[in-house]
Amino acid sequence: EAAVTQSPRNKVTVTGGNVTLSCRQTNSHNYMYWYRQDTGHGLRLIHYSYGAGNLQIGDVPDGYKATRTTQEDFFLLLELASPSQTSLYFCASSDERGLEQYFGPGTRLTVL
Amino acid sequence: QQQVRQSSQSLTVWEGETAILNCSYENSAFDYFPWYQQFPGEGPALLIAIRSVSDKKEDGRFTIFFNKREKNLSLHIKDSQPGDSATYFCAADYQGGRALIFGTGTTVSVSP
């Protein structure tokens, strides 16, 4: 069964809305990551964590918060969603930082 | 500023040909270079990776050629098959860095 799962798979919200994207990994990995994927930009790192309660800022953090509640669970929060945050979001996990990352299936978010 | 650049957004080859995907980088400290493969509707998955101490890494029909002096690398897909049609991301990392940095991706289409 899939080792990295994301929910929801699709989400539509309105400008100013509150959105939480969820990610769970069963790899027993320490590192977890949130990326956004946009045409022409590839994968861009939003936030990452190396353990429960830890949070590190990525390259495009503005407008996003994240929380790592357990080793398995990593959440991405958009408290005032904007149309510029319409994107495909991926969660990933890895045992050691940077080495093989295992990606989830993605969440497509549309902000109207 | 794009630290990892992929020169082609898309590439079309005939079945049986060799597809060549190019990647360049700016930071001389990068020492680990994975390539990820992504099929439509899925998350990326590690395909093959090389460390900067090597100039070539081969895995079946996939080969990475690495040129440290020129700060570029390429992924060769020999005997391309329609099942190789996917988006390929070049990435880079280094010890002490924050996390993997991905290029913008090259979408390969293999025509039968």
Coordinates of C-alpha atoms in Angstrom, one line a residue:
Chain A
E1 CA 0.0 0.0 0.0
A2 CA 1.0 3.6 -0.6
A3 CA 3.6 4.8 1.9
V4 CA 2.8 8.6 1.5
T5 CA -0.8 9.6 1.3
Q6 CA -2.4 13.0 0.9
S7 CA -5.9 14.3 1.5
P8 CA -7.9 15.7 0.0
R9 CA -6.9 14.9 -3.6
N10 CA -8.8 17.8 -5.0
K11 CA -9.9 21.0 -3.3
V12 CA -11.7 24.1 -4.4
T13 CA -12.0 27.1 -2.2
V14 CA -12.6 30.9 -2.5
T15 CA -10.3 33.8 -2.0
G16 CA -9.8 34.3 1.7
G17 CA -10.8 30.8 2.5
N18 CA -9.1 28.6 5.1
V19 CA -7.5 25.3 3.7
T20 CA -5.6 22.5 5.4
L21 CA -3.8 19.9 3.3
S22 CA -2.9 16.7 5.1
C23 CA 0.0 14.2 4.6
R24 CA 0.7 10.9 6.3
Q25 CA 3.7 8.7 5.7
T26 CA 4.2 5.2 7.0
N27 CA 7.9 4.9 6.0
S28 CA 9.1 5.8 9.5
H29 CA 11.1 8.7 7.9
N30 CA 12.3 11.6 9.9
Y31 CA 12.1 14.2 7.0
M32 CA 8.9 15.4 5.4
Y33 CA 8.4 18.1 2.8
W34 CA 5.8 20.2 1.2
Y35 CA 6.2 21.3 -2.5
R36 CA 4.1 23.1 -5.0
Q37 CA 4.4 22.3 -8.7
D38 CA 3.6 24.8 -11.3
T39 CA 4.3 24.8 -15.1
G40 CA 7.5 26.6 -15.8
H41 CA 8.7 26.5 -12.2
G42 CA 9.0 22.8 -11.5
L43 CA 8.9 21.7 -7.8
R44 CA 9.4 24.4 -5.3
L45 CA 9.9 23.7 -1.6
I46 CA 7.4 25.4 0.8
H47 CA 8.3 24.0 4.2
Y48 CA 10.0 20.9 5.6
S49 CA 10.5 19.2 8.9
Y50 CA 13.0 16.8 10.4
G51 CA 10.8 15.5 13.2
A52 CA 7.6 16.0 15.2
G53 CA 7.4 19.6 16.4
N54 CA 10.1 20.8 14.0
L55 CA 9.5 23.2 11.1
Q56 CA 12.0 24.6 8.6
I57 CA 11.3 27.3 6.0
G58 CA 11.6 26.5 2.4
D59 CA 12.0 28.6 -0.7
V60 CA 8.4 29.9 -1.2
P61 CA 6.9 30.0 2.3
D62 CA 4.9 33.2 2.1
G63 CA 1.2 32.6 2.7
Y64 CA 1.8 29.1 4.1
K65 CA 2.1 27.6 7.5
A66 CA 2.9 24.1 8.4
T67 CA 2.8 21.8 11.4
R68 CA 4.3 18.4 12.1
T69 CA 2.2 16.8 14.8
T70 CA 3.8 13.4 14.8
Q71 CA 6.5 11.6 12.9
E72 CA 3.8 10.4 10.5
D73 CA 1.7 13.5 10.0
F74 CA 2.6 16.8 8.3
F75 CA 0.0 19.5 7.5
L76 CA 0.0 22.6 5.2
L77 CA -2.2 25.5 6.2
L78 CA -3.4 28.3 4.0
E79 CA -5.2 30.7 6.3
L80 CA -6.2 33.3 3.7
A81 CA -6.1 31.5 0.4
S82 CA -5.3 33.6 -2.7
P83 CA -5.7 32.7 -6.4
S84 CA -1.9 32.7 -6.7
Q85 CA -1.9 29.6 -4.5
T86 CA -3.8 27.6 -7.1
S87 CA -1.4 24.8 -7.7
L88 CA -0.6 21.1 -7.4
Y89 CA 0.8 20.3 -4.0
F90 CA 3.0 17.4 -3.2
C91 CA 4.1 16.0 0.1
A92 CA 7.3 13.8 0.4
S93 CA 9.3 12.0 3.0
S94 CA 12.9 10.8 3.3
D95 CA 15.0 8.9 5.7
E96 CA 18.0 11.2 5.4
R97 CA 17.8 14.8 4.1
G98 CA 18.0 15.0 0.4
L99 CA 18.4 11.3 -0.3
E100 CA 15.6 9.4 -1.9
Q101 CA 12.4 11.2 -1.4
Y102 CA 9.1 9.4 -1.6
F103 CA 6.3 11.5 -2.9
G104 CA 2.5 11.3 -2.3
P105 CA 0.0 11.4 -5.2
G106 CA -0.6 15.2 -4.9
T107 CA -3.5 17.5 -4.0
R108 CA -4.8 19.8 -6.7
L109 CA -6.0 23.1 -5.1
T110 CA -8.0 25.7 -6.9
V111 CA -8.6 29.1 -5.3
L112 CA -11.4 31.0 -7.0
Chain B
Q1 CA 17.2 32.8 -9.6
Q2 CA 17.1 29.2 -10.8
Q3 CA 20.0 27.3 -9.3
V4 CA 19.2 24.1 -11.3
R5 CA 18.3 24.7 -15.0
Q6 CA 16.9 22.3 -17.5
S7 CA 17.3 23.7 -20.9
S8 CA 14.4 22.0 -22.6
Q9 CA 10.8 22.2 -21.4
S10 CA 9.8 19.3 -23.8
L11 CA 11.4 16.7 -26.0
T12 CA 10.0 14.3 -28.6
V13 CA 11.8 11.2 -29.8
W14 CA 10.9 8.2 -31.8
E15 CA 10.7 4.8 -30.2
G16 CA 14.2 3.2 -30.1
E17 CA 16.1 6.5 -30.2
T18 CA 18.2 7.9 -27.4
A19 CA 16.6 10.8 -25.6
I20 CA 19.1 13.3 -24.1
L21 CA 18.0 15.6 -21.3
N22 CA 20.3 18.4 -20.2
C23 CA 20.7 20.0 -16.8
S24 CA 23.1 22.7 -15.5
Y25 CA 23.7 24.2 -12.0
E26 CA 25.3 27.2 -10.4
N27 CA 26.4 26.2 -6.9
S28 CA 29.8 24.5 -6.9
A29 CA 28.9 23.0 -3.5
F30 CA 26.3 20.7 -5.0
D31 CA 27.5 17.1 -4.7
Y32 CA 24.4 14.9 -5.2
F33 CA 22.3 14.9 -8.3
P34 CA 19.2 12.8 -8.6
W35 CA 16.8 12.6 -11.5
Y36 CA 13.1 12.1 -10.7
Q37 CA 10.5 10.7 -13.1
Q38 CA 6.9 11.8 -13.0
F39 CA 4.0 10.2 -14.8
P40 CA 0.7 12.2 -15.3
G41 CA -1.4 12.1 -12.2
E42 CA 1.4 10.8 -10.0
G43 CA 4.0 12.1 -7.7
P44 CA 7.7 12.1 -8.8
A45 CA 9.8 9.0 -8.1
L46 CA 13.6 8.7 -7.9
L47 CA 14.9 7.2 -11.2
I48 CA 18.7 7.4 -10.9
A49 CA 21.3 9.5 -9.0
I50 CA 25.0 10.4 -9.1
R51 CA 27.5 11.9 -6.7
S52 CA 30.0 14.5 -7.9
V53 CA 32.9 12.1 -7.3
S54 CA 31.7 10.1 -10.4
D55 CA 31.4 11.1 -14.0
K56 CA 29.0 8.4 -15.1
K57 CA 26.2 6.4 -13.6
E58 CA 24.3 3.7 -15.4
D59 CA 21.1 1.8 -14.6
G60 CA 19.7 -0.3 -17.4
R61 CA 18.7 2.0 -20.2
F62 CA 19.3 5.2 -18.1
T63 CA 22.7 6.8 -17.9
I64 CA 23.8 10.1 -16.2
F65 CA 26.9 11.8 -17.6
F66 CA 28.4 14.4 -15.2
N67 CA 30.8 17.2 -15.9
K68 CA 31.9 18.9 -12.7
R69 CA 34.2 21.4 -14.4
E70 CA 31.4 22.6 -16.7
K71 CA 28.7 22.3 -14.0
N72 CA 26.4 20.3 -16.1
L73 CA 25.0 16.8 -16.4
S74 CA 22.7 14.9 -18.8
L75 CA 20.4 12.0 -18.6
H76 CA 20.5 9.6 -21.6
I77 CA 17.5 7.3 -22.1
K78 CA 18.7 4.6 -24.5
D79 CA 16.2 2.7 -26.7
S80 CA 13.4 4.9 -25.7
Q81 CA 10.0 3.3 -25.2
P82 CA 6.5 4.8 -25.2
G83 CA 6.4 3.9 -21.4
D84 CA 9.3 6.3 -20.9
S85 CA 6.9 9.2 -21.7
A86 CA 7.0 11.3 -18.6
T87 CA 8.4 14.5 -17.0
Y88 CA 11.9 14.3 -15.8
F89 CA 13.3 16.5 -13.0
C90 CA 16.9 17.2 -12.4
A91 CA 17.7 18.0 -8.8
A92 CA 20.8 18.9 -6.7
D93 CA 21.8 19.0 -3.1
Y94 CA 24.9 19.4 -0.9
Q95 CA 25.9 18.6 2.7
G96 CA 24.8 21.5 4.9
G97 CA 22.2 22.6 2.3
R98 CA 18.6 23.0 3.2
A99 CA 17.0 20.5 0.9
L100 CA 16.9 19.2 -2.7
I101 CA 16.6 21.9 -5.3
F102 CA 14.6 20.9 -8.4
G103 CA 14.9 22.1 -12.0
T104 CA 11.8 23.0 -14.0
G105 CA 11.4 19.6 -15.6
T106 CA 11.6 18.2 -19.2
T107 CA 8.6 16.4 -20.6
V108 CA 9.6 13.6 -22.8
S109 CA 7.2 12.1 -25.4
V110 CA 8.2 8.9 -27.1
S111 CA 6.3 8.2 -30.4
P112 CA 5.9 4.7 -31.5

